[in-house]
Coordinates of C-alpha atoms in Angstrom, one line a residue:
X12 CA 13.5 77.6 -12.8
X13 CA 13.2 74.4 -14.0
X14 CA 17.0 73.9 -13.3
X15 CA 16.9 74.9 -9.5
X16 CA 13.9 72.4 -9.1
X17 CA 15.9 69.5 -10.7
X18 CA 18.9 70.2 -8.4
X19 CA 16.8 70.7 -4.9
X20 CA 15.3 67.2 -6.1
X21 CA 19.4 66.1 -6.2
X22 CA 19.9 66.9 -3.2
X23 CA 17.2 65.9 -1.3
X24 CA 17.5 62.8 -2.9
X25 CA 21.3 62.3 -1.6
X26 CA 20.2 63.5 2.0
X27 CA 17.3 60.4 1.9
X28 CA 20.0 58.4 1.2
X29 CA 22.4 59.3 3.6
X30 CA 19.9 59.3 6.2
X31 CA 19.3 55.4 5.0
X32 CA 22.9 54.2 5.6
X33 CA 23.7 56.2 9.0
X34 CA 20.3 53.6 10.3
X35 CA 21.6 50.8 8.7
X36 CA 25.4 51.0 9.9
X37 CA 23.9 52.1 13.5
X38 CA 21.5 49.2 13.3
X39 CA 24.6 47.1 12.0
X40 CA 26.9 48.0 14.7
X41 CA 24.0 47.4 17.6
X42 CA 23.9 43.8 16.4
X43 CA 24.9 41.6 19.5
X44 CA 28.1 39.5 18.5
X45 CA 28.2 35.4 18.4
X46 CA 28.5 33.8 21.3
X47 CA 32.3 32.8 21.8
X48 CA 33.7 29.1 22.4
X49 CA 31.3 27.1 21.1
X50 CA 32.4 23.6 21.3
X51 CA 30.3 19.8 22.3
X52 CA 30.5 16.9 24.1
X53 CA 29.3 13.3 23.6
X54 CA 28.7 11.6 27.3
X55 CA 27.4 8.7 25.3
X56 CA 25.7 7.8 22.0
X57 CA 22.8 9.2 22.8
X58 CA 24.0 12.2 25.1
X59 CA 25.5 15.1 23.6
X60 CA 26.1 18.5 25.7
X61 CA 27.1 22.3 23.5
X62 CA 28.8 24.6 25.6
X63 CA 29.5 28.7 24.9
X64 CA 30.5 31.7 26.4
X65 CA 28.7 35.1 26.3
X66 CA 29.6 37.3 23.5
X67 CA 31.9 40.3 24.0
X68 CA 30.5 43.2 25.6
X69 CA 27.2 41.5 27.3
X70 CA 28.8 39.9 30.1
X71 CA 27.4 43.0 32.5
X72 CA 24.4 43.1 30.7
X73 CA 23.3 39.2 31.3
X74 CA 19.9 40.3 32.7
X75 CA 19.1 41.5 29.6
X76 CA 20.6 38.6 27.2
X77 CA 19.4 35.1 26.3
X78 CA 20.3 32.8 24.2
X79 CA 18.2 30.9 21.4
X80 CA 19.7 27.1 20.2
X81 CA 18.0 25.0 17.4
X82 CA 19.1 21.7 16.3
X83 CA 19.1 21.6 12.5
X84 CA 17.5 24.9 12.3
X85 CA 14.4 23.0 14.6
X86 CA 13.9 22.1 18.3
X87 CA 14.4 26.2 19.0
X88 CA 14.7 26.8 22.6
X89 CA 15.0 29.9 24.5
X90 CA 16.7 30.9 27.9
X91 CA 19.6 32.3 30.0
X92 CA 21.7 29.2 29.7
X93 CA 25.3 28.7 28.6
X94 CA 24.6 25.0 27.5
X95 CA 22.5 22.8 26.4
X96 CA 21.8 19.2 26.5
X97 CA 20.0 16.8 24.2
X98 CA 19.3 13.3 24.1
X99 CA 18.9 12.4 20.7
X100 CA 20.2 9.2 18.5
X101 CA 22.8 10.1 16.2
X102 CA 22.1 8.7 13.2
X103 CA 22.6 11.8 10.9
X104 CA 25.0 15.0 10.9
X105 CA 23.5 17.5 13.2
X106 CA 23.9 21.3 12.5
X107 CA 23.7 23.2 16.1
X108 CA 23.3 26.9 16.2
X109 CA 23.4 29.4 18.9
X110 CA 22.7 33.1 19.1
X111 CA 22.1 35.7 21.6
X112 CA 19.4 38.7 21.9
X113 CA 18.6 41.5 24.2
X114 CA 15.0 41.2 25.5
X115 CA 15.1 44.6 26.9
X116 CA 15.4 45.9 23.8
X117 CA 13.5 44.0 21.1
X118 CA 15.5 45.7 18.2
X119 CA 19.0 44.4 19.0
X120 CA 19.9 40.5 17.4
X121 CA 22.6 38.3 17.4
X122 CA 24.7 36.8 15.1
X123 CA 24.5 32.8 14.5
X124 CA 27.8 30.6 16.4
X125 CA 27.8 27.4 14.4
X126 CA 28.8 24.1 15.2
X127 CA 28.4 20.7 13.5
X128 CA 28.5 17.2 14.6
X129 CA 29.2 14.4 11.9
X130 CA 27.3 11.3 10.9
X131 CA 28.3 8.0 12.0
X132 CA 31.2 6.2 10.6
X133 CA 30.5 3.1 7.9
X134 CA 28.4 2.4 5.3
X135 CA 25.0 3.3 5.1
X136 CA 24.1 0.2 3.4
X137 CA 25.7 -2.3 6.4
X138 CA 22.9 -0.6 8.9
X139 CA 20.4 -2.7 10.1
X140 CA 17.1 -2.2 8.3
X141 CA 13.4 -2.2 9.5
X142 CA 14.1 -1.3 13.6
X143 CA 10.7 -1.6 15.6
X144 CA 9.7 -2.3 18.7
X145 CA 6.8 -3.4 21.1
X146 CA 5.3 -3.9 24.4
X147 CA 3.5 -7.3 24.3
X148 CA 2.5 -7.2 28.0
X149 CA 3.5 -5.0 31.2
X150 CA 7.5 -4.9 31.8
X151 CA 8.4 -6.8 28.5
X152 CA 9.4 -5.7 25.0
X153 CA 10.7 -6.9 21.9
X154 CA 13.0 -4.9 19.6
X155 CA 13.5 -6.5 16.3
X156 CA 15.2 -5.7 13.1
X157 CA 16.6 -7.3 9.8
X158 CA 20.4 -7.2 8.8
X159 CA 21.5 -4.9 6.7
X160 CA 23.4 -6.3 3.3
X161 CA 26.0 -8.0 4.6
X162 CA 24.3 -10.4 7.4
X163 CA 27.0 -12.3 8.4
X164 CA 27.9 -9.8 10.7
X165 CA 28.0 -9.9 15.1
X166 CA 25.3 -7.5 15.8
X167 CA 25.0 -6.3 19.6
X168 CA 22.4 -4.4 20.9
X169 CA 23.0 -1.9 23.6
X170 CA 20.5 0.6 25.4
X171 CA 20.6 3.8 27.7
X172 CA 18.1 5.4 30.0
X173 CA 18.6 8.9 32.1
X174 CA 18.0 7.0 34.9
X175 CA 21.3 5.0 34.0
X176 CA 24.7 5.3 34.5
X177 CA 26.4 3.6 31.7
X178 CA 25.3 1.7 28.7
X179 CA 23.6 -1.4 29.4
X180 CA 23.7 -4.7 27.0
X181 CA 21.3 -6.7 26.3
X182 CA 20.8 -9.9 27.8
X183 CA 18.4 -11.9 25.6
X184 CA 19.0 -12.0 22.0
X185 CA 16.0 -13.3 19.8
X186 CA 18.3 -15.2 17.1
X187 CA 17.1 -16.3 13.6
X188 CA 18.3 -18.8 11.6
X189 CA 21.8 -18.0 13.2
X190 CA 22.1 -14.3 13.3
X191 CA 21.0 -11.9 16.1
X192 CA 17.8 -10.4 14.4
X193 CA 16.3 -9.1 18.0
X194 CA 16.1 -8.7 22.2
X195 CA 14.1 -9.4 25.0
X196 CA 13.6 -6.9 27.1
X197 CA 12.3 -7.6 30.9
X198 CA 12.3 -5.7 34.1
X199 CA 13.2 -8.5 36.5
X200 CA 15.9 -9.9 34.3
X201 CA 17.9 -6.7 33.2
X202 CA 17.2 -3.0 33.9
X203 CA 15.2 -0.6 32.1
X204 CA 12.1 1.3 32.8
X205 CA 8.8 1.2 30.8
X206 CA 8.4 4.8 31.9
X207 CA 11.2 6.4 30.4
X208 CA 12.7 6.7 26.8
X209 CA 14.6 3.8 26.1
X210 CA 17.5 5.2 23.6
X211 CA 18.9 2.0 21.5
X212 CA 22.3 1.4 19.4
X213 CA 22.9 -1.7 17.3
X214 CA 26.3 -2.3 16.1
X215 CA 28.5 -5.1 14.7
X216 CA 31.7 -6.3 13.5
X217 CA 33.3 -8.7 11.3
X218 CA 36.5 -9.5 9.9
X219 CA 37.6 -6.1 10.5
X220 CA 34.8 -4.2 9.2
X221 CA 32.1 -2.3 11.1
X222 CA 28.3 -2.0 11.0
X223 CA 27.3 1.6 10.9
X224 CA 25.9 2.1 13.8
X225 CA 21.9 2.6 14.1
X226 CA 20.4 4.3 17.1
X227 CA 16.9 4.8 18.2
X228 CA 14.9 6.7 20.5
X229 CA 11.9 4.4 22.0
X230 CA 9.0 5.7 23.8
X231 CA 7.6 2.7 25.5
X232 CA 4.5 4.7 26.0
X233 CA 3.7 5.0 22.5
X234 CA 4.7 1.2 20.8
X235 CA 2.0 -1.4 23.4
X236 CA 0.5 -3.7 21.4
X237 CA -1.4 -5.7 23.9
X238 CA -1.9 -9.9 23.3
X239 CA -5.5 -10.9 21.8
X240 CA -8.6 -11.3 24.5
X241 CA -9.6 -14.8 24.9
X242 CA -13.4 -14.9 24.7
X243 CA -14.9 -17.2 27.6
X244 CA -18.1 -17.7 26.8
X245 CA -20.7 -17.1 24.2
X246 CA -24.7 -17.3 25.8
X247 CA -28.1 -16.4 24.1
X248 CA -30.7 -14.7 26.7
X249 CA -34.1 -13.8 25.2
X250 CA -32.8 -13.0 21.6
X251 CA -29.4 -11.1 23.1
X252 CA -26.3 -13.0 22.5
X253 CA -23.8 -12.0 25.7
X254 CA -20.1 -12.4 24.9
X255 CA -17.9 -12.5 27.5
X256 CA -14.0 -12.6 28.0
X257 CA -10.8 -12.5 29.8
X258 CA -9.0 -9.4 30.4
X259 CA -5.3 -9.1 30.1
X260 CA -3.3 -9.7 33.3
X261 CA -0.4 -7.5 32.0
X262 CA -1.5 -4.5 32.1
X263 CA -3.6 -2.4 34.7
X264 CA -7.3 -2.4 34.3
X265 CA -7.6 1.6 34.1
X266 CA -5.0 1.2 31.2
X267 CA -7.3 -1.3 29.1
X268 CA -10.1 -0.7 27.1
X269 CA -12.1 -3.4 25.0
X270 CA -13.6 -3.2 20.9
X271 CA -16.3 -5.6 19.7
X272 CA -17.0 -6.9 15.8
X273 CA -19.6 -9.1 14.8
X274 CA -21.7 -9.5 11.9
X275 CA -24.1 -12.7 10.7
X276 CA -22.9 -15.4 8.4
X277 CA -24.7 -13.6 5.4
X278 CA -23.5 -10.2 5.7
X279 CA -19.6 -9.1 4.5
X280 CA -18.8 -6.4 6.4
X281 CA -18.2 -5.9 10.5
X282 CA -20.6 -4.0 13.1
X283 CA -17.9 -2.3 15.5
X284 CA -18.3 -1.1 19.1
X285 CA -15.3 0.9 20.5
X286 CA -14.3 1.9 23.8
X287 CA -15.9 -0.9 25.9
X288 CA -14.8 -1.0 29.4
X289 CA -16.2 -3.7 30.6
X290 CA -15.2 -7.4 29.6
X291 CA -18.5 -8.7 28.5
X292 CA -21.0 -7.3 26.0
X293 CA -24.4 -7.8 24.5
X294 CA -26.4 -7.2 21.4
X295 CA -29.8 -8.7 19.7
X296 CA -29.6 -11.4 17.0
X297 CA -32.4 -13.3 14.9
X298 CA -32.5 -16.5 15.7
X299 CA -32.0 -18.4 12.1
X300 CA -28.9 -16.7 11.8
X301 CA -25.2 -17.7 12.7
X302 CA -23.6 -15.0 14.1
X303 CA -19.3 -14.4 14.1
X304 CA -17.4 -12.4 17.1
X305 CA -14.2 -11.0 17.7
X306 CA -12.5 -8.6 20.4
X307 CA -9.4 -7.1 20.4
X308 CA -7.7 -5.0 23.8
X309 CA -7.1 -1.3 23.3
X310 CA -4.4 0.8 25.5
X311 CA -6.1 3.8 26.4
X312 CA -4.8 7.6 26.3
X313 CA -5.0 7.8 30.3
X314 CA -1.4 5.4 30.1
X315 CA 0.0 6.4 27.0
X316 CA -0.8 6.9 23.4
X317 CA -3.9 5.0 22.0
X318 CA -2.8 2.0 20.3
X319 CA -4.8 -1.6 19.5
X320 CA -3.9 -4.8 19.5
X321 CA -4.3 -8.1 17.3
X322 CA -8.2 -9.1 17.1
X323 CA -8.9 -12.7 19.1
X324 CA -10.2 -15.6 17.2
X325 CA -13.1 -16.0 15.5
X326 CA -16.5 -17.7 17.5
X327 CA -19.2 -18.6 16.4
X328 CA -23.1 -18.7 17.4
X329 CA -25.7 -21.0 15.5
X330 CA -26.1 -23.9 13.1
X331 CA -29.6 -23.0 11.7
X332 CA -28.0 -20.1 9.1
X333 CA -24.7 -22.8 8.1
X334 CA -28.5 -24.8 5.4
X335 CA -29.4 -20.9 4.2
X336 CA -25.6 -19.9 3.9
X337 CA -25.4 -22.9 1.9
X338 CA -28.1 -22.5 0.2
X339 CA -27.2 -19.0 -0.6
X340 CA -23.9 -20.3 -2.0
X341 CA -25.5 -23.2 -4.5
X342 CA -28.0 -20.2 -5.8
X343 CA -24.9 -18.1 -6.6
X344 CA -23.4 -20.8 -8.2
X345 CA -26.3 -22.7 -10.5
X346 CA -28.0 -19.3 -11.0
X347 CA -25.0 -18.3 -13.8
X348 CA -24.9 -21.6 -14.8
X349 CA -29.3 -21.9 -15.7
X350 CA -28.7 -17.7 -17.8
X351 CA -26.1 -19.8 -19.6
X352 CA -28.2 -23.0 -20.6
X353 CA -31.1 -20.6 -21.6
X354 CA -29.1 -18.6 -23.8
X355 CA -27.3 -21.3 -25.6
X356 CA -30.4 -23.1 -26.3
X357 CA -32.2 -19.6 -27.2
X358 CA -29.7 -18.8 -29.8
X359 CA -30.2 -22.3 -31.6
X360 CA -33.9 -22.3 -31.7
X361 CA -33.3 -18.5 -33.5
X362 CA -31.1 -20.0 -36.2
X363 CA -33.2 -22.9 -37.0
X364 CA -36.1 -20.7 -36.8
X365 CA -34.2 -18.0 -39.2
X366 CA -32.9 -21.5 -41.5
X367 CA -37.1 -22.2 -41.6
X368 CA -38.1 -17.9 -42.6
X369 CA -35.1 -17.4 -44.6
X370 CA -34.0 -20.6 -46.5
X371 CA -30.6 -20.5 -48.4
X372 CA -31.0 -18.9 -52.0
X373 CA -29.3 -22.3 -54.7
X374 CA -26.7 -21.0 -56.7
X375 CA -26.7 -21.0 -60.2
X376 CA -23.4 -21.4 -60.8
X377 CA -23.6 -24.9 -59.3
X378 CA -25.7 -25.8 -62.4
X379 CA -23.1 -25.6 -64.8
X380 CA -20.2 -26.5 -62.7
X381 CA -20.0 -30.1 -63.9
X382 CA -20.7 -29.5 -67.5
X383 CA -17.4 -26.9 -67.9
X384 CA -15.1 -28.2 -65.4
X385 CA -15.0 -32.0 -66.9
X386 CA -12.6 -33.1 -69.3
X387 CA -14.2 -34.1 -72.9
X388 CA -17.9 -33.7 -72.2
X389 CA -18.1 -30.6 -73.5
X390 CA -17.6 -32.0 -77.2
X391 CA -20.4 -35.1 -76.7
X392 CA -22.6 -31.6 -75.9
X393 CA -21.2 -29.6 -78.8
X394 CA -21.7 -32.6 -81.4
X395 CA -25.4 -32.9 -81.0
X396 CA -28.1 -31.3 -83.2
X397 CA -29.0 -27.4 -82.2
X398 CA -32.3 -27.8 -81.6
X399 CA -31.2 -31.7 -79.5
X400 CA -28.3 -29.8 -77.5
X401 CA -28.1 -31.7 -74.1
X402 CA -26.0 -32.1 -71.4
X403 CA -25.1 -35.4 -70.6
X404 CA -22.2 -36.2 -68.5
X405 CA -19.8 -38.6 -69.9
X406 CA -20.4 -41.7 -66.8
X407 CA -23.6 -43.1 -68.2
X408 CA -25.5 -43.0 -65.2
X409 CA -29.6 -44.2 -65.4
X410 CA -31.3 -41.7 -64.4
X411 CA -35.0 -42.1 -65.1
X412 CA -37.0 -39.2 -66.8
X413 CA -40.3 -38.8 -68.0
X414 CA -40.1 -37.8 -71.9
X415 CA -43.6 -35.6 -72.2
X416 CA -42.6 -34.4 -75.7
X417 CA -42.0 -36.1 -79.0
X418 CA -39.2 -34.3 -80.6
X419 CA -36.9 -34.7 -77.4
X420 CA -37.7 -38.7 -77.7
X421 CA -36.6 -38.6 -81.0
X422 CA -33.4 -36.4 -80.3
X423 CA -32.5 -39.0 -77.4
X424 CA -32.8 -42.0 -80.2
X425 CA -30.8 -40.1 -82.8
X426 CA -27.6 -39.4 -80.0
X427 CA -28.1 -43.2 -79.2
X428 CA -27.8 -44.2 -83.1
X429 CA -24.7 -41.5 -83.3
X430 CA -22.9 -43.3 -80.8
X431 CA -23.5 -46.9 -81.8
X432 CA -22.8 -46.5 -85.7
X433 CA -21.5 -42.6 -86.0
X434 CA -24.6 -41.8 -88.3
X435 CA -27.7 -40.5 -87.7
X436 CA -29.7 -37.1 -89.0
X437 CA -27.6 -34.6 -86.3
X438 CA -24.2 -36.1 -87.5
X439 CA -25.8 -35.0 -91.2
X440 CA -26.3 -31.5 -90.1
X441 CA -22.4 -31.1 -88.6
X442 CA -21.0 -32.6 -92.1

């Protein structure tokens, strides 16, 4: 019994597997082949165009089939097309893939059609470095960058819009100290269109070697940087300080928006107002204080991305805070300066006071040091009578002492005697 279980469980097991590969091969063999003759063009630098065919056996079905591209497995896009073209700057290797699938039935893919494009010829290291650009005022733009390591180089700047035929040059080369570092752009001088992507390449030669080239894809939209606001006037109405100033001429007003700093000569950081409109503004004050302003032009999201300029100069308002700023400055400088005194002289009254509790204790050994450390005055002391035995040093120096008792008198006359004749009742004793 056990047997007949164990092969029915064999068998149902190979039919479950079976089962499994007739799906998968039908599955396999439903999948919708790569798209044929996949090839690219380059119309210029910044123009490239891939082409393809349908893949076998979906040509009658071409209701049903689209076709999905990406650009380095990104940028997917979706449609019946048999080509597509991008605008893009070459700077890299780009990897373009292209597949078809049946939309009328969601369980039929495609296989990948690959295609690559290579990088740009040259070193890496010869590209320039650093590549930015702005819009200072309506129409005009700067494009600047540094040289790459070898500088010596003839750089040339060349540009491309949609609305252009052919590649266009540049016609105004900002130059620094020597080599091209930059251009001018501006619309009644050369053509190009503030309102379009402005794709940019930057080569050079020298000596028979090339600059790889660098391209760029420039949304003037996004890179305004509009000059500084000049302020005009500066005015103080019933404790309100009213700051006015010019607009900008280059750009439309519906474009522009305003932001306001200020603070007081005391304070270290900014009060900022955003999003003014209007070129004026107003705000209360106390009057014993100086006051600092600054305004800076902002282009607005309604023409383009949001993006601020350089702040104007500094103004000021009032002379009455310039004594209490100074004043506040001499406090934070003499104020250390007084904690320092204090404690200096603090800790010298504490040692004289702790010399004065706690006087030095003598040392004895001091007492002594003279008698043992001096050649041949220890035998003028070891020569004397026992009960006589004094130190005296061997310089005969006067030093006046009062004699209270008898017997020392008469040991001082005896050492006298000893000295003068060699006799005397202690040089008795020592014989």
């Amino acid at each position: 019994m056990y047997r007949i279980r164990r092969q029915m469980g064999l068998v149902m097991f190979w039919f479950i597997g079976l089962l499994l590969m007739i799906t998968w091969a039908e599955s396999y063999t439903d999948r919708i082949p790569a798209p044929r003759n996949l090839t690219s063009s380059i119309k210029n630098p910044f123009d490239v165009t891939w082409s393809w065919s349908p893949p076998d056996g979906v040509a009658a079905d071409k209701g049903c089939v689209k076709y999905e591209s990406s650009l380095n497995s990104k940028n997917h896009v979706r449609d019946f097309s048999l080509s597509r073209e991008v605008y893009c700057a070459l700077n890299d290797e780009i990897h373009f893939h292209v597949k078809a699938f049946n939309i009328c039935d969601s369980s039929k893919d495609g296989e990948w059609a690959n295609i690559s494009l290579p990088a740009p010829p040259g070193d890496v290291e010869s590209s320039v470095k650093h590549f930015q650009c702005v819009i200072y005022e309506e129409g005009c733009m700067n494009c600047t960058w540094q040289p790459g390591t070898k500088p010596h180089f003839a750089y040339s700047l060349y540009y491309w819009q949609t609305n252009l035929g052919e590649l266009q040059t540049c016609s105004k080369y900002i130059v620094s100290d020597g080599v091209r570092q930059g251009c001018h752009f501006h619309e009644s001088r050369q053509p190009w269109n503030a309102s379009r992507i402005v794709y940019i390449l930057v080569n050079g030669s020298q000596d028979y070697a090339e600059v790889r080239p660098f391209h760029s894809a420039v949304d003037p939209q996004t890179i305004v940087k509009p000059y500084p606001p000049n302020i005009t006037s500066i005015t103080l109405k019933e404790n309100k300080l009213f700051v006015e100033w010019a607009e900008p001429s280059h750009f439309p007003t519906r474009c522009i928006a305003f932001d306001v700093r200020y603070k007081d000569s005391i304070l270290t950081h900014w009060k900022d107002l955003t999003g003014i409109k209007d070129p004026k503004f107003s705000f209360d004050i106390e009057l014993k204080k100086k006051y600092l302003v600054q305004v800076r032009s902002q282009y607005n999201g309604y023409c383009g991305s949001k993006s601020s300029g350089e702040w104007s100069e500094v103004k000021h308002y009032g002379e009455a805070a310039e004594t209490d700023r100074t004043l506040y400055i001499v406090v934070l400088i003499v104020a250390p300066l007084v904690v320092a005194a204090a404690a200096i002289t603090l800790l010298v009254y504490l040692k004289r006071l702790q010399i004065y509790l706690l006087p030095p204790i003598p040392d004895p050994g001091k007492l002594f040091k003279d008698m043992f450390e001096r050649n041949g005055e220890m035998l003028n002391w070891t020569i004397q009578a026992k009960e006589c035995q004094i130190f005296i040093p061997k310089e005969e120096v006067c030093i006046p002492v009062l004699v209270e008792v008898e017997q020392e008198l008469e040991c001082i006359l005896d050492y006298q005697n000893l000295k003068r004749t060699g006799t005397g009742k202690g040089s008795e004793e020592l014989l």
